[in-house]
Amino acid sequence: MKWYLKSLGPKKIIEFIALIIFVIFFMGPLLNLAILAFTGNWNYPDMIPREWSLKWWKFVFQQEGVSQSIALSFLIATIVTAVSIVLCVPAAYAFARIRFPLSKFFLFSFLLTHAFPKMGLYVSIAVLFYKLGLMNTLLGVILIHIINVLMYMTWIPTSAFRNVHTAQEESARDVGASPFRVFRSITLPMAMPGIIVASIFTFLNSLDEAQGTFLVGVPNFRTMPVVMYGIISDYPAYAGAVFSIILTAPTIILLLAAQRFVSADVLSSGFQIK
């Protein structure tokens, strides 16, 4: 082992140690959550639980409204993602292909929802929603979620459309393809990785949204994150760990399923204004 470490050299050893620290820092909390969620009895100073059990999973799902909140969260996230695609993808195409006055300003304006503390923004929106009768309604919750994801669904697809060379579109037009067919057969498929990345971020962001939902939707609409706050504050940490896994699992599954689309190049290019 010592001979192997010497053969790596100081630089490789430092990189290896840094990787180990990163893995522990990243995986440690997830591992701790997994252990807490499936333990029946784990007291300090025990290194591992004395008893493994599913009782906290049963406890969580026996709480009033938990199953409904999980179903509601996935329903809202699905609707928000679908509506955002319909609204933002055409806008992203326009930003990428059409030069109009103040286009950079309008594109930059989608960043404003993330440039200030969200609660202050949500309070201002809630005042408007109250006047429009949207408080404690499903439409109000969906709108507050859409406002929160506009940046992802506009910036990343805009960059994806810009990366499609116009020469490819013009070649298809030269052989008689209609503008719609060019968009459907050439532009959209080539921009699809960026749109998929934006859609994943939109779905996960909507799934985790708590502040806006709490302000606009409670008491009629309680999603997973909103219910989770009550469980964590009123019940043992084991119950909170179960709910954390329920919230975290979709993130891990979706990112693993779409890992070939999620790359540094796609993400970095998606957050540029040209």
Short mmCIF file of C-alpha atoms in Angstrom, two decimals:
data_model
loop_
_atom_site.label_atom_id
_atom_site.label_comp_id
_atom_site.label_asym_id
_atom_site.label_seq_id
_atom_site.Cartn_x
_atom_site.Cartn_y
_atom_site.Cartn_z
CA MET A 1 0.00 0.00 0.00
CA LYS A 2 2.83 2.41 0.87
CA TRP A 3 4.58 1.57 -2.41
CA TYR A 4 1.37 2.25 -4.31
CA LEU A 5 0.93 5.65 -2.65
CA LYS A 6 4.53 6.61 -3.41
CA SER A 7 4.06 5.67 -7.06
CA LEU A 8 1.11 8.05 -7.35
CA GLY A 9 3.10 11.12 -6.47
CA PRO A 10 2.20 14.01 -4.11
CA LYS A 11 -0.22 15.65 -6.57
CA LYS A 12 -2.25 12.47 -7.11
CA ILE A 13 -2.34 11.76 -3.39
CA ILE A 14 -3.70 15.25 -2.67
CA GLU A 15 -6.32 14.82 -5.40
CA PHE A 16 -7.28 11.42 -3.97
CA ILE A 17 -7.63 12.84 -0.45
CA ALA A 18 -9.71 15.75 -1.78
CA LEU A 19 -11.98 13.27 -3.59
CA ILE A 20 -12.46 11.23 -0.42
CA ILE A 21 -13.31 14.38 1.56
CA PHE A 22 -15.81 15.43 -1.11
CA VAL A 23 -17.47 12.00 -1.14
CA ILE A 24 -17.76 12.01 2.66
CA PHE A 25 -19.11 15.57 2.64
CA PHE A 26 -21.66 14.77 -0.10
CA MET A 27 -22.66 11.22 0.78
CA GLY A 28 -22.37 11.48 4.57
CA PRO A 29 -25.68 13.35 5.13
CA LEU A 30 -27.51 11.06 2.68
CA LEU A 31 -26.14 7.97 4.41
CA ASN A 32 -27.13 9.37 7.79
CA LEU A 33 -30.67 10.01 6.52
CA ALA A 34 -30.92 6.48 5.14
CA ILE A 35 -29.80 4.98 8.46
CA LEU A 36 -32.17 7.16 10.49
CA ALA A 37 -35.12 6.32 8.25
CA PHE A 38 -34.69 2.56 8.64
CA THR A 39 -33.60 2.35 12.26
CA GLY A 40 -35.75 1.37 15.18
CA ASN A 41 -33.30 2.15 17.97
CA TRP A 42 -30.09 4.14 17.57
CA ASN A 43 -28.61 5.87 20.59
CA TYR A 44 -25.27 7.54 21.21
CA PRO A 45 -22.51 6.26 21.39
CA ASP A 46 -23.55 3.29 19.21
CA MET A 47 -21.84 3.35 15.81
CA ILE A 48 -24.69 1.50 14.12
CA PRO A 49 -28.36 1.07 15.09
CA ARG A 50 -29.24 -1.73 17.47
CA GLU A 51 -32.47 -2.38 15.63
CA TRP A 52 -33.61 -1.98 12.01
CA SER A 53 -37.26 -1.27 11.38
CA LEU A 54 -39.82 0.29 9.02
CA LYS A 55 -41.90 1.68 11.86
CA TRP A 56 -41.05 5.30 11.05
CA TRP A 57 -42.19 4.80 7.46
CA LYS A 58 -45.49 3.48 8.78
CA PHE A 59 -45.64 6.36 11.25
CA VAL A 60 -45.16 8.98 8.53
CA PHE A 61 -47.72 7.51 6.14
CA GLN A 62 -50.23 7.13 8.95
CA GLN A 63 -50.15 10.88 9.60
CA GLU A 64 -53.19 12.70 8.30
CA GLY A 65 -52.70 14.23 4.87
CA VAL A 66 -49.21 12.87 4.14
CA SER A 67 -50.19 10.62 1.24
CA GLN A 68 -52.37 13.37 -0.19
CA SER A 69 -49.51 15.87 0.09
CA ILE A 70 -47.15 13.55 -1.80
CA ALA A 71 -49.67 13.04 -4.61
CA LEU A 72 -50.40 16.78 -4.70
CA SER A 73 -46.70 17.65 -4.94
CA PHE A 74 -46.14 15.38 -7.93
CA LEU A 75 -49.35 16.59 -9.58
CA ILE A 76 -48.38 20.26 -9.22
CA ALA A 77 -44.80 19.62 -10.35
CA THR A 78 -46.06 17.80 -13.45
CA ILE A 79 -48.53 20.56 -14.33
CA VAL A 80 -45.94 23.29 -13.73
CA THR A 81 -43.39 21.53 -15.94
CA ALA A 82 -45.88 20.98 -18.77
CA VAL A 83 -47.22 24.56 -18.67
CA SER A 84 -43.68 25.99 -18.45
CA ILE A 85 -42.64 24.03 -21.54
CA VAL A 86 -45.63 25.29 -23.51
CA LEU A 87 -45.06 28.91 -22.45
CA CYS A 88 -41.29 29.20 -22.24
CA VAL A 89 -39.95 27.09 -25.12
CA PRO A 90 -41.52 29.35 -27.80
CA ALA A 91 -40.24 32.38 -25.87
CA ALA A 92 -36.76 30.82 -25.73
CA TYR A 93 -36.85 30.22 -29.48
CA ALA A 94 -37.82 33.85 -30.03
CA PHE A 95 -34.95 35.07 -27.83
CA ALA A 96 -32.53 32.84 -29.75
CA ARG A 97 -33.67 33.64 -33.30
CA ILE A 98 -35.36 37.05 -33.30
CA ARG A 99 -33.53 40.29 -32.67
CA PHE A 100 -35.88 42.85 -31.16
CA PRO A 101 -35.37 45.94 -28.98
CA LEU A 102 -34.50 45.26 -25.34
CA SER A 103 -34.28 41.51 -25.94
CA LYS A 104 -31.32 41.18 -23.57
CA PHE A 105 -33.18 43.17 -20.93
CA PHE A 106 -36.26 40.95 -21.16
CA LEU A 107 -34.12 37.82 -21.03
CA PHE A 108 -32.25 39.17 -18.02
CA SER A 109 -35.55 40.02 -16.30
CA PHE A 110 -36.26 36.30 -15.84
CA LEU A 111 -33.32 36.24 -13.42
CA LEU A 112 -34.99 38.75 -11.10
CA THR A 113 -37.10 36.08 -9.39
CA HIS A 114 -33.84 34.61 -8.05
CA ALA A 115 -32.05 37.90 -7.43
CA PHE A 116 -33.96 38.88 -4.28
CA PRO A 117 -35.16 37.09 -1.13
CA LYS A 118 -38.06 34.91 -2.22
CA MET A 119 -40.29 35.61 0.76
CA GLY A 120 -40.37 39.33 -0.01
CA LEU A 121 -41.30 38.56 -3.62
CA TYR A 122 -43.93 36.05 -2.55
CA VAL A 123 -45.54 38.53 -0.13
CA SER A 124 -45.89 41.06 -2.95
CA ILE A 125 -47.40 38.42 -5.22
CA ALA A 126 -49.71 37.24 -2.43
CA VAL A 127 -51.16 40.77 -2.13
CA LEU A 128 -51.95 40.71 -5.85
CA PHE A 129 -53.32 37.16 -5.65
CA TYR A 130 -55.60 38.19 -2.78
CA LYS A 131 -57.12 40.94 -4.92
CA LEU A 132 -57.59 38.49 -7.80
CA GLY A 133 -59.11 35.77 -5.62
CA LEU A 134 -56.23 33.33 -6.20
CA MET A 135 -55.30 32.74 -2.57
CA ASN A 136 -55.85 29.15 -1.36
CA THR A 137 -56.47 27.93 -4.92
CA LEU A 138 -54.68 25.35 -7.06
CA LEU A 139 -54.25 27.92 -9.83
CA GLY A 140 -52.55 30.30 -7.42
CA VAL A 141 -50.10 27.62 -6.26
CA ILE A 142 -49.31 26.63 -9.85
CA LEU A 143 -48.71 30.27 -10.83
CA ILE A 144 -46.36 30.88 -7.88
CA HIS A 145 -44.39 27.77 -8.88
CA ILE A 146 -44.21 28.86 -12.52
CA ILE A 147 -42.87 32.28 -11.51
CA ASN A 148 -40.14 30.52 -9.57
CA VAL A 149 -38.98 28.37 -12.53
CA LEU A 150 -39.13 30.88 -15.39
CA MET A 151 -35.36 31.35 -15.34
CA TYR A 152 -34.59 27.66 -15.93
CA MET A 153 -37.19 27.21 -18.66
CA THR A 154 -36.10 30.34 -20.53
CA TRP A 155 -32.34 30.68 -20.21
CA ILE A 156 -31.28 27.07 -20.81
CA PRO A 157 -33.55 26.43 -23.85
CA THR A 158 -32.52 29.83 -25.29
CA SER A 159 -28.89 28.74 -25.25
CA ALA A 160 -29.85 25.34 -26.67
CA PHE A 161 -31.61 26.96 -29.63
CA ARG A 162 -28.66 29.30 -30.21
CA ASN A 163 -26.34 26.33 -30.44
CA VAL A 164 -28.32 25.03 -33.43
CA HIS A 165 -26.57 26.53 -36.46
CA THR A 166 -28.85 28.47 -38.77
CA ALA A 167 -27.05 26.91 -41.76
CA GLN A 168 -28.68 23.58 -40.93
CA GLU A 169 -32.11 25.16 -40.87
CA GLU A 170 -31.45 27.06 -44.09
CA SER A 171 -30.34 23.86 -45.85
CA ALA A 172 -33.66 22.22 -44.99
CA ARG A 173 -35.57 25.28 -46.19
CA ASP A 174 -33.65 25.22 -49.48
CA VAL A 175 -34.91 21.71 -50.26
CA GLY A 176 -38.53 22.75 -49.68
CA ALA A 177 -39.19 22.06 -46.00
CA SER A 178 -41.72 24.34 -44.36
CA PRO A 179 -40.70 26.47 -41.33
CA PHE A 180 -42.74 24.24 -39.00
CA ARG A 181 -41.15 21.06 -40.37
CA VAL A 182 -37.67 22.57 -40.03
CA PHE A 183 -38.42 23.38 -36.38
CA ARG A 184 -39.96 19.96 -35.69
CA SER A 185 -37.36 17.83 -37.51
CA ILE A 186 -34.12 19.77 -37.03
CA THR A 187 -34.20 22.61 -34.51
CA LEU A 188 -36.24 20.98 -31.75
CA PRO A 189 -34.42 17.59 -31.73
CA MET A 190 -31.02 19.29 -31.60
CA ALA A 191 -32.12 21.59 -28.77
CA MET A 192 -33.87 18.78 -26.88
CA PRO A 193 -30.99 18.03 -24.42
CA GLY A 194 -31.14 21.59 -23.12
CA ILE A 195 -34.93 21.49 -22.89
CA ILE A 196 -34.77 18.19 -20.98
CA VAL A 197 -32.26 19.65 -18.51
CA ALA A 198 -34.48 22.72 -17.99
CA SER A 199 -37.54 20.48 -17.55
CA ILE A 200 -35.79 18.37 -14.91
CA PHE A 201 -34.74 21.46 -12.97
CA THR A 202 -38.28 22.83 -13.26
CA PHE A 203 -39.88 19.63 -11.99
CA LEU A 204 -37.47 19.28 -9.05
CA ASN A 205 -37.70 22.98 -8.15
CA SER A 206 -41.50 22.78 -8.11
CA LEU A 207 -41.37 19.57 -6.07
CA ASP A 208 -39.22 21.28 -3.41
CA GLU A 209 -41.02 24.64 -3.35
CA ALA A 210 -42.27 25.40 0.15
CA GLN A 211 -42.37 29.13 0.89
CA GLY A 212 -44.63 30.15 -1.98
CA THR A 213 -46.91 27.17 -1.46
CA PHE A 214 -47.19 27.89 2.25
CA LEU A 215 -48.02 31.56 1.66
CA VAL A 216 -50.49 31.08 -1.20
CA GLY A 217 -51.87 27.55 -0.77
CA VAL A 218 -52.22 26.86 2.96
CA PRO A 219 -54.54 25.61 4.41
CA ASN A 220 -56.27 24.11 1.37
CA PHE A 221 -53.13 22.93 -0.47
CA ARG A 222 -50.32 21.37 1.57
CA THR A 223 -47.48 19.85 -0.44
CA MET A 224 -44.67 17.58 0.78
CA PRO A 225 -42.24 20.34 1.86
CA VAL A 226 -44.98 22.18 3.76
CA VAL A 227 -46.08 19.04 5.63
CA MET A 228 -42.45 18.12 6.22
CA TYR A 229 -41.86 21.27 8.28
CA GLY A 230 -44.64 20.23 10.66
CA ILE A 231 -43.36 16.66 10.97
CA ILE A 232 -39.80 17.78 11.70
CA SER A 233 -40.87 20.29 14.35
CA ASP A 234 -43.45 18.07 16.07
CA TYR A 235 -42.00 14.55 15.75
CA PRO A 236 -38.63 12.75 16.20
CA ALA A 237 -35.77 13.13 13.71
CA TYR A 238 -36.48 9.65 12.38
CA ALA A 239 -39.75 10.86 10.86
CA GLY A 240 -37.98 13.83 9.32
CA ALA A 241 -35.42 11.48 7.77
CA VAL A 242 -38.18 9.44 6.12
CA PHE A 243 -39.71 12.55 4.59
CA SER A 244 -36.29 13.80 3.49
CA ILE A 245 -35.73 10.57 1.57
CA ILE A 246 -39.13 10.91 -0.06
CA LEU A 247 -38.14 14.41 -1.21
CA THR A 248 -34.59 13.48 -2.20
CA ALA A 249 -35.30 10.24 -4.08
CA PRO A 250 -36.96 11.88 -7.13
CA THR A 251 -33.98 14.22 -7.49
CA ILE A 252 -31.47 11.37 -7.52
CA ILE A 253 -33.59 9.17 -9.80
CA LEU A 254 -34.23 11.91 -12.37
CA LEU A 255 -30.62 13.07 -12.44
CA LEU A 256 -29.36 9.51 -12.89
CA ALA A 257 -31.90 8.87 -15.64
CA ALA A 258 -30.92 12.03 -17.48
CA GLN A 259 -27.20 12.09 -16.70
CA ARG A 260 -26.24 11.98 -20.36
CA PHE A 261 -28.09 15.28 -20.85
CA VAL A 262 -26.82 16.98 -17.68
CA SER A 263 -23.29 18.16 -18.35
CA ALA A 264 -21.14 21.14 -17.43
CA ASP A 265 -21.26 22.39 -21.01
CA VAL A 266 -25.06 22.39 -21.13
CA LEU A 267 -25.39 24.09 -17.75
CA SER A 268 -22.72 26.74 -18.32
CA SER A 269 -23.95 27.61 -21.78
CA GLY A 270 -27.49 27.84 -20.51
CA PHE A 271 -26.66 30.71 -18.17
CA GLN A 272 -25.15 33.11 -20.68
CA ILE A 273 -26.54 36.23 -22.31
CA LYS A 274 -25.16 36.82 -25.79
#
